[in-house]
Coordinates of C-alpha atoms in Angstrom, one line a residue:
X179 CA 120.0 100.3 113.5
X180 CA 122.0 102.3 111.1
X181 CA 120.2 105.3 109.1
X182 CA 121.0 106.0 105.3
X183 CA 122.3 108.8 103.6
X184 CA 121.2 110.6 100.5
X185 CA 118.9 112.6 99.0
X186 CA 116.1 109.9 98.3
X187 CA 115.6 108.9 102.2
X188 CA 112.7 111.6 102.8
X189 CA 111.1 110.1 99.6
X190 CA 107.7 108.3 100.6
X191 CA 108.4 106.1 98.7
X192 CA 112.1 105.0 99.9
X193 CA 111.0 104.7 103.3
X194 CA 107.8 102.2 102.0
X195 CA 109.6 100.1 99.9
X196 CA 112.0 99.3 102.9
X197 CA 109.5 99.0 105.4
X198 CA 108.1 96.5 102.2
X199 CA 111.1 94.6 103.2
X200 CA 111.8 94.3 106.2
X201 CA 108.2 92.9 106.2
X202 CA 109.4 90.0 103.4
X203 CA 112.1 89.3 104.5
X204 CA 110.3 88.0 108.1
X205 CA 107.2 86.0 105.7
X206 CA 109.2 84.9 103.5
X207 CA 110.5 83.7 107.1
X208 CA 108.3 80.9 107.8
X209 CA 108.4 79.4 103.9
X210 CA 110.1 75.8 103.8
X211 CA 114.5 75.4 103.9
X212 CA 114.0 74.0 100.5
X213 CA 113.0 77.5 98.9
X214 CA 115.8 79.5 100.3
X215 CA 117.2 79.4 96.7
X216 CA 113.9 79.3 94.8
X217 CA 110.7 81.7 95.5
X218 CA 112.1 83.2 98.8
X219 CA 115.9 83.6 97.6
X220 CA 113.5 85.4 94.1
X221 CA 110.8 87.4 96.5
X222 CA 114.0 88.8 98.4
X223 CA 115.3 90.0 95.8
X224 CA 113.3 91.6 94.5
X225 CA 111.9 93.7 97.3
X226 CA 115.8 94.5 97.6
X227 CA 115.3 96.1 94.5
X228 CA 112.6 98.8 95.1
X229 CA 114.3 101.4 97.4
X230 CA 117.5 100.4 95.4
X231 CA 117.0 101.2 92.7
X232 CA 115.1 104.3 93.4
X233 CA 118.8 105.2 95.8
X234 CA 120.7 105.0 92.5
X235 CA 118.3 106.8 90.4
X236 CA 118.3 109.6 92.9
X237 CA 122.5 109.9 92.9
X238 CA 122.3 109.5 89.3
X239 CA 122.5 113.0 86.9
X240 CA 120.0 114.0 84.9
X241 CA 116.2 113.0 85.5
X242 CA 116.3 110.8 82.6
X243 CA 118.9 108.5 84.4
X244 CA 116.4 108.4 87.6
X245 CA 113.4 107.5 85.7
X246 CA 114.8 104.5 84.2
X247 CA 115.6 102.7 87.6
X248 CA 112.2 104.2 89.2
X249 CA 110.6 102.3 85.8
X250 CA 113.5 98.7 87.1
X251 CA 111.8 99.6 90.6
X252 CA 108.0 99.5 89.5
X253 CA 109.6 96.2 87.1
X254 CA 110.5 94.5 90.1
X255 CA 107.5 95.6 92.3
X256 CA 105.7 94.1 89.1
X257 CA 107.7 90.0 89.8
X258 CA 106.9 90.9 93.5
X259 CA 103.4 90.8 93.0
X260 CA 103.1 88.1 91.2
X261 CA 105.7 85.8 93.6
X262 CA 103.0 86.8 96.6
X263 CA 100.4 85.0 94.8
X264 CA 102.3 82.0 93.5
X265 CA 103.5 82.2 97.0
X266 CA 99.6 82.7 98.3
X267 CA 98.2 79.5 96.0
X268 CA 100.9 77.1 96.8
X269 CA 100.5 77.2 101.2
X270 CA 103.4 80.0 102.1
X271 CA 101.8 82.7 102.6
X272 CA 97.7 83.0 105.0
X273 CA 95.2 85.3 103.3
X274 CA 96.1 88.3 105.8
X275 CA 100.0 88.3 104.9
X276 CA 99.5 87.7 101.1
X277 CA 96.1 90.8 101.6
X278 CA 98.6 92.9 103.4
X279 CA 101.8 92.7 101.5
X280 CA 100.0 92.8 98.5
X281 CA 97.9 95.9 99.3
X282 CA 101.5 97.2 100.5
X283 CA 102.8 96.4 96.9
X284 CA 100.3 98.4 95.0
X285 CA 100.7 101.3 97.6
X286 CA 104.5 102.0 96.5
X287 CA 103.5 100.3 92.8
X288 CA 101.3 103.5 92.8
X289 CA 104.1 106.2 94.2
X290 CA 106.3 104.4 91.4
X291 CA 103.9 105.7 88.9
X292 CA 103.0 109.0 89.6
X293 CA 106.8 109.9 90.8
X294 CA 107.8 107.8 86.8
X295 CA 105.2 110.5 85.3
X296 CA 106.1 113.7 87.7
X297 CA 110.4 113.1 86.6
X298 CA 108.9 112.2 82.8
X299 CA 107.2 115.1 82.1
X300 CA 109.7 118.3 83.6

């Protein structure tokens, strides 16, 4: 597997969000094929948005820009929270997968909030 370059690659939140993307992809592979352009696509795009926006923010020149992109990543985490619940409630995710993905997403959101707080108060 290829590795990323840049200052973001050493961040725990970036690493965790990358692992989360892979886990979410594996879970959504089991969704019905008619969802490929619906919930499956929406969840995957939101998950990919998290590490992508962390990386983009760390490529910017100021803490204000970084915080902006961290907020976008946090928004994507919030989207996933809702989408996971929908997927569980309609039977696309079993309880174990829902709990695991939901807890991991919650952990990522907490890390993002902490990073936003730290970078906003420099």
